[in-house]
Amino acid sequence: MDLVSTITLSITLSNLYKMKLRLIYPDLPFWRVETSRIALFYGGIEFEDIRPSREEISKMKIDGTFPFGQFPILQVDGKTLAQTGAIARFCGKLSGLYPINDDFAAAKVDEVIDLATDINKQMSPALREKDPKLRMELRQELSEAILPRWLGFLEKLLEDNGDTGYFVGESFSVADLAIWRLCGWISSGIIDGLSVNLLDSLPLLNNHQTIISNLPKVAEWVEKHQKV
Ligand SMILES: N[C@@H](CCC(=O)N[C@@H](CS)C(=O)NCC(=O)O)C(=O)O
């Protein structure tokens, strides 16, 4: 068999074989899972979008469903994959939203997803604080100092990538989905005490939100599923 026939045959076989994908996270559009949900939807990849209740999550924590006690997880033909970044990369590859022939571009996508994780970590103390007065103080510090600095890093990445509208190169990737959803959450007003105007002074990031929201498949997903 010549090379072209071999490649054609393997593409045909891989199209015939469908992985069974089960993505598990509560019924929330949080960036950690929404990045992968939308990537799969965008790529037309079939998956079970499993949204367990609080009680079901508690049971899953005990029965070992979550290998590190955390979610999201993705089950692939019965095997479990944990960690937001790993899941997003995997789903991105399946969906054509992750660079496969350019190692540097792939690393830049990873960089953005890791930055989303860091920004999320920066926010955690102010989100989790139980004392109401201290919580508001921490959220004020988030609004006035911490987030302007970290969101500024995102603005700079967009600037460095030139006038493409995306975070990496000239095409839409899972990096764009991760930041779009993270920033959508941050500026939604759902987090009491956090300014809703944090993106106003960041024109490229603000514009990026609009670009991603207007992608037809993203808009279709939001229309079907999204709360805040
Ligand atoms: N390193 C993990 C962290 C995931 C994480 O912190 N998930 C939160 C939900 S967003 C969680 O599982 N928290 C434990 C809990 O709520 O009990 C990842 O990157 O996916």
Short mmCIF file of C-alpha atoms and ligand atoms in Angstrom, two decimals:
data_model
loop_
_atom_site.label_atom_id
_atom_site.label_comp_id
_atom_site.label_asym_id
_atom_site.label_seq_id
_atom_site.Cartn_x
_atom_site.Cartn_y
_atom_site.Cartn_z
CA MET A 1 0.00 0.00 0.00
CA ASP A 2 1.42 3.44 -0.87
CA LEU A 3 1.80 6.23 1.67
CA VAL A 4 -1.28 8.18 0.58
CA SER A 5 -3.49 5.07 0.82
CA THR A 6 -2.06 4.23 4.25
CA ILE A 7 -2.76 7.75 5.53
CA THR A 8 -6.25 7.73 4.01
CA LEU A 9 -7.01 4.35 5.59
CA SER A 10 -5.82 5.43 9.03
CA ILE A 11 -7.83 8.66 8.85
CA THR A 12 -10.92 6.67 7.82
CA LEU A 13 -10.40 4.18 10.67
CA SER A 14 -9.88 6.93 13.23
CA ASN A 15 -13.11 8.53 12.02
CA LEU A 16 -14.95 5.25 12.48
CA TYR A 17 -13.65 4.78 16.02
CA LYS A 18 -15.35 7.09 18.45
CA MET A 19 -13.91 7.57 21.91
CA LYS A 20 -16.46 7.59 24.66
CA LEU A 21 -16.03 10.88 26.45
CA ARG A 22 -17.66 11.82 29.76
CA LEU A 23 -16.85 15.27 31.08
CA ILE A 24 -17.80 15.66 34.75
CA TYR A 25 -18.32 18.94 36.61
CA PRO A 26 -21.24 20.58 38.46
CA ASP A 27 -23.85 22.52 36.50
CA LEU A 28 -21.82 25.72 36.31
CA PRO A 29 -20.12 27.45 33.37
CA PHE A 30 -16.82 27.79 35.21
CA TRP A 31 -13.77 28.26 32.98
CA ARG A 32 -12.11 25.07 34.26
CA VAL A 33 -14.71 22.95 32.50
CA GLU A 34 -16.43 25.31 30.09
CA THR A 35 -13.21 25.60 28.04
CA SER A 36 -13.36 21.87 27.29
CA ARG A 37 -17.14 21.63 26.97
CA ILE A 38 -17.18 24.37 24.32
CA ALA A 39 -14.06 23.05 22.58
CA LEU A 40 -15.72 19.65 22.09
CA PHE A 41 -18.98 21.26 20.99
CA TYR A 42 -17.08 23.54 18.59
CA GLY A 43 -15.29 20.56 17.08
CA GLY A 44 -18.48 18.52 16.73
CA ILE A 45 -17.08 15.87 19.09
CA GLU A 46 -19.72 13.83 20.86
CA PHE A 47 -19.44 13.79 24.65
CA GLU A 48 -21.55 13.24 27.73
CA ASP A 49 -21.85 16.53 29.58
CA ILE A 50 -22.33 15.20 33.08
CA ARG A 51 -23.37 17.77 35.69
CA PRO A 52 -23.65 16.07 39.07
CA SER A 53 -25.60 17.59 41.95
CA ARG A 54 -23.89 18.58 45.20
CA GLU A 55 -24.93 15.24 46.75
CA GLU A 56 -23.60 13.28 43.78
CA ILE A 57 -20.31 15.20 43.96
CA SER A 58 -19.98 14.29 47.65
CA LYS A 59 -20.49 10.61 46.79
CA MET A 60 -17.99 10.83 43.92
CA LYS A 61 -15.41 12.30 46.27
CA ILE A 62 -15.74 9.21 48.44
CA ASP A 63 -16.02 6.53 45.75
CA GLY A 64 -12.76 7.56 44.07
CA THR A 65 -14.25 9.07 40.90
CA PHE A 66 -11.92 12.06 41.32
CA PRO A 67 -8.31 10.82 41.52
CA PHE A 68 -7.10 13.99 43.27
CA GLY A 69 -10.38 14.84 45.00
CA GLN A 70 -10.91 17.63 42.47
CA PHE A 71 -12.96 18.28 39.38
CA PRO A 72 -13.35 18.63 36.42
CA ILE A 73 -12.41 15.18 35.21
CA LEU A 74 -12.75 13.65 31.77
CA GLN A 75 -13.36 9.93 31.39
CA VAL A 76 -12.02 8.59 28.11
CA ASP A 77 -13.16 5.07 27.31
CA GLY A 78 -13.40 4.43 31.04
CA LYS A 79 -9.99 5.90 31.91
CA THR A 80 -9.81 9.08 33.95
CA LEU A 81 -8.02 12.29 33.09
CA ALA A 82 -7.85 15.03 35.74
CA GLN A 83 -6.42 18.56 35.80
CA THR A 84 -8.01 21.46 33.93
CA GLY A 85 -5.02 22.12 31.66
CA ALA A 86 -4.52 18.49 30.65
CA ILE A 87 -8.23 18.11 29.86
CA ALA A 88 -8.32 21.37 27.89
CA ARG A 89 -5.28 20.35 25.81
CA PHE A 90 -6.73 16.93 25.11
CA CYS A 91 -10.13 18.35 24.10
CA GLY A 92 -8.38 21.08 22.11
CA LYS A 93 -6.46 18.48 20.12
CA LEU A 94 -9.62 16.50 19.39
CA SER A 95 -11.42 19.67 18.29
CA GLY A 96 -8.71 21.30 16.20
CA LEU A 97 -8.32 24.07 18.80
CA TYR A 98 -4.76 23.26 19.83
CA PRO A 99 -1.66 23.60 17.61
CA ILE A 100 -0.38 20.17 16.59
CA ASN A 101 2.42 21.06 14.19
CA ASP A 102 3.96 23.99 15.99
CA ASP A 103 5.55 23.18 19.36
CA PHE A 104 6.13 26.80 20.26
CA ALA A 105 2.52 27.78 19.53
CA ALA A 106 1.37 24.78 21.59
CA ALA A 107 3.57 25.94 24.49
CA LYS A 108 2.10 29.44 24.19
CA VAL A 109 -1.41 27.96 24.49
CA ASP A 110 -0.21 26.08 27.60
CA GLU A 111 1.24 29.31 28.97
CA VAL A 112 -2.14 31.06 28.72
CA ILE A 113 -4.01 28.18 30.36
CA ASP A 114 -1.43 28.13 33.19
CA LEU A 115 -1.89 31.88 33.56
CA ALA A 116 -5.65 31.37 33.90
CA THR A 117 -4.88 28.89 36.70
CA ASP A 118 -2.58 31.40 38.40
CA ILE A 119 -5.20 34.16 38.19
CA ASN A 120 -7.77 31.79 39.67
CA LYS A 121 -5.34 31.00 42.53
CA GLN A 122 -4.78 34.70 43.17
CA MET A 123 -8.52 35.05 43.66
CA SER A 124 -9.04 32.08 45.95
CA PRO A 125 -8.35 33.70 49.37
CA ALA A 126 -10.83 36.52 48.67
CA LEU A 127 -13.44 34.06 47.40
CA ARG A 128 -13.11 31.61 50.29
CA GLU A 129 -12.76 33.98 53.25
CA LYS A 130 -15.55 33.31 55.74
CA ASP A 131 -15.36 36.55 57.72
CA PRO A 132 -17.59 39.04 55.81
CA LYS A 133 -15.58 42.15 56.66
CA LEU A 134 -12.23 40.61 55.80
CA ARG A 135 -13.77 39.07 52.66
CA MET A 136 -14.80 42.51 51.38
CA GLU A 137 -11.38 43.93 52.18
CA LEU A 138 -9.69 41.13 50.27
CA ARG A 139 -12.05 41.63 47.32
CA GLN A 140 -11.29 45.33 47.30
CA GLU A 141 -7.59 44.51 47.11
CA LEU A 142 -8.36 42.09 44.28
CA SER A 143 -10.25 44.81 42.38
CA GLU A 144 -7.76 47.57 42.97
CA ALA A 145 -4.38 45.88 42.83
CA ILE A 146 -4.18 42.14 42.23
CA LEU A 147 -6.49 41.70 39.24
CA PRO A 148 -5.43 44.89 37.41
CA ARG A 149 -1.87 43.53 37.53
CA TRP A 150 -2.72 39.99 36.41
CA LEU A 151 -5.28 41.01 33.79
CA GLY A 152 -2.64 43.43 32.55
CA PHE A 153 -0.43 40.41 31.80
CA LEU A 154 -3.19 39.08 29.55
CA GLU A 155 -3.49 42.44 27.79
CA LYS A 156 0.27 42.37 27.15
CA LEU A 157 0.08 38.85 25.70
CA LEU A 158 -2.59 40.00 23.26
CA GLU A 159 -0.52 43.03 22.34
CA ASP A 160 2.59 40.87 21.78
CA ASN A 161 0.60 38.53 19.53
CA GLY A 162 -0.16 41.40 17.14
CA ASP A 163 -3.51 42.41 15.81
CA THR A 164 -4.99 38.93 15.39
CA GLY A 165 -7.69 39.11 18.07
CA TYR A 166 -6.49 35.80 19.52
CA PHE A 167 -3.98 34.86 22.19
CA VAL A 168 -1.79 32.60 20.07
CA GLY A 169 -0.98 33.14 16.41
CA GLU A 170 -3.78 33.80 13.99
CA SER A 171 -6.26 31.22 15.10
CA PHE A 172 -8.83 30.54 17.77
CA SER A 173 -7.65 28.04 20.39
CA VAL A 174 -8.57 26.63 23.78
CA ALA A 175 -6.43 29.44 25.27
CA ASP A 176 -9.01 31.95 23.99
CA LEU A 177 -11.86 29.94 25.46
CA ALA A 178 -10.18 29.68 28.87
CA ILE A 179 -9.55 33.42 29.17
CA TRP A 180 -12.88 34.40 27.67
CA ARG A 181 -14.74 32.38 30.32
CA LEU A 182 -12.44 33.36 33.19
CA CYS A 183 -12.82 37.06 32.36
CA GLY A 184 -16.55 36.66 31.73
CA TRP A 185 -16.89 35.29 35.25
CA ILE A 186 -14.65 37.96 36.81
CA SER A 187 -16.57 40.83 35.21
CA SER A 188 -20.07 39.35 35.48
CA GLY A 189 -21.00 40.94 38.81
CA ILE A 190 -21.64 37.52 40.32
CA ILE A 191 -18.72 37.91 42.74
CA ASP A 192 -19.97 40.25 45.43
CA GLY A 193 -17.54 43.09 46.16
CA LEU A 194 -15.55 42.69 42.94
CA SER A 195 -15.57 45.57 40.46
CA VAL A 196 -17.42 44.82 37.20
CA ASN A 197 -15.29 47.39 35.37
CA LEU A 198 -11.98 45.58 35.50
CA LEU A 199 -11.77 45.08 31.75
CA ASP A 200 -12.69 48.67 30.88
CA SER A 201 -9.10 49.88 30.88
CA LEU A 202 -7.86 46.88 28.88
CA PRO A 203 -9.01 47.45 25.30
CA LEU A 204 -7.50 44.33 23.75
CA LEU A 205 -8.86 42.02 26.43
CA ASN A 206 -12.23 43.73 26.23
CA ASN A 207 -12.27 43.31 22.46
CA HIS A 208 -11.18 39.69 22.84
CA GLN A 209 -14.29 39.03 24.97
CA THR A 210 -16.46 40.39 22.17
CA ILE A 211 -14.65 38.43 19.44
CA ILE A 212 -15.03 35.11 21.25
CA SER A 213 -18.64 35.77 22.34
CA ASN A 214 -19.52 36.42 18.69
CA LEU A 215 -18.09 33.21 17.28
CA PRO A 216 -21.26 31.45 16.05
CA LYS A 217 -20.59 28.12 17.77
CA VAL A 218 -19.71 29.85 21.05
CA ALA A 219 -22.84 32.01 20.85
CA GLU A 220 -24.90 28.88 20.11
CA TRP A 221 -23.50 27.12 23.19
CA VAL A 222 -24.11 30.15 25.40
CA GLU A 223 -27.67 30.46 24.11
CA LYS A 224 -28.32 26.81 24.94
CA HIS A 225 -26.55 26.49 28.27
CA GLN A 226 -25.09 29.46 29.91
CA LYS A 227 -26.15 31.09 33.10
CA VAL A 228 -23.76 33.78 34.37
N1 LIG B 1 -5.54 21.37 39.97
C1 LIG B 1 -6.93 21.18 39.66
C2 LIG B 1 -7.75 22.09 40.54
C3 LIG B 1 -9.23 21.92 40.30
C4 LIG B 1 -10.06 22.54 41.39
O1 LIG B 1 -9.56 23.23 42.28
N2 LIG B 1 -11.34 22.26 41.31
C5 LIG B 1 -12.22 22.68 42.35
C6 LIG B 1 -13.61 23.01 41.77
S1 LIG B 1 -13.48 24.37 40.66
C7 LIG B 1 -12.39 21.51 43.29
O2 LIG B 1 -12.37 20.38 42.87
N3 LIG B 1 -12.53 21.80 44.56
C8 LIG B 1 -12.71 20.79 45.55
C9 LIG B 1 -14.01 20.92 46.20
O3 LIG B 1 -14.80 21.78 45.81
O4 LIG B 1 -14.27 20.13 47.08
C10 LIG B 1 -7.20 21.45 38.19
O5 LIG B 1 -6.37 22.13 37.56
O6 LIG B 1 -8.21 20.97 37.65
#
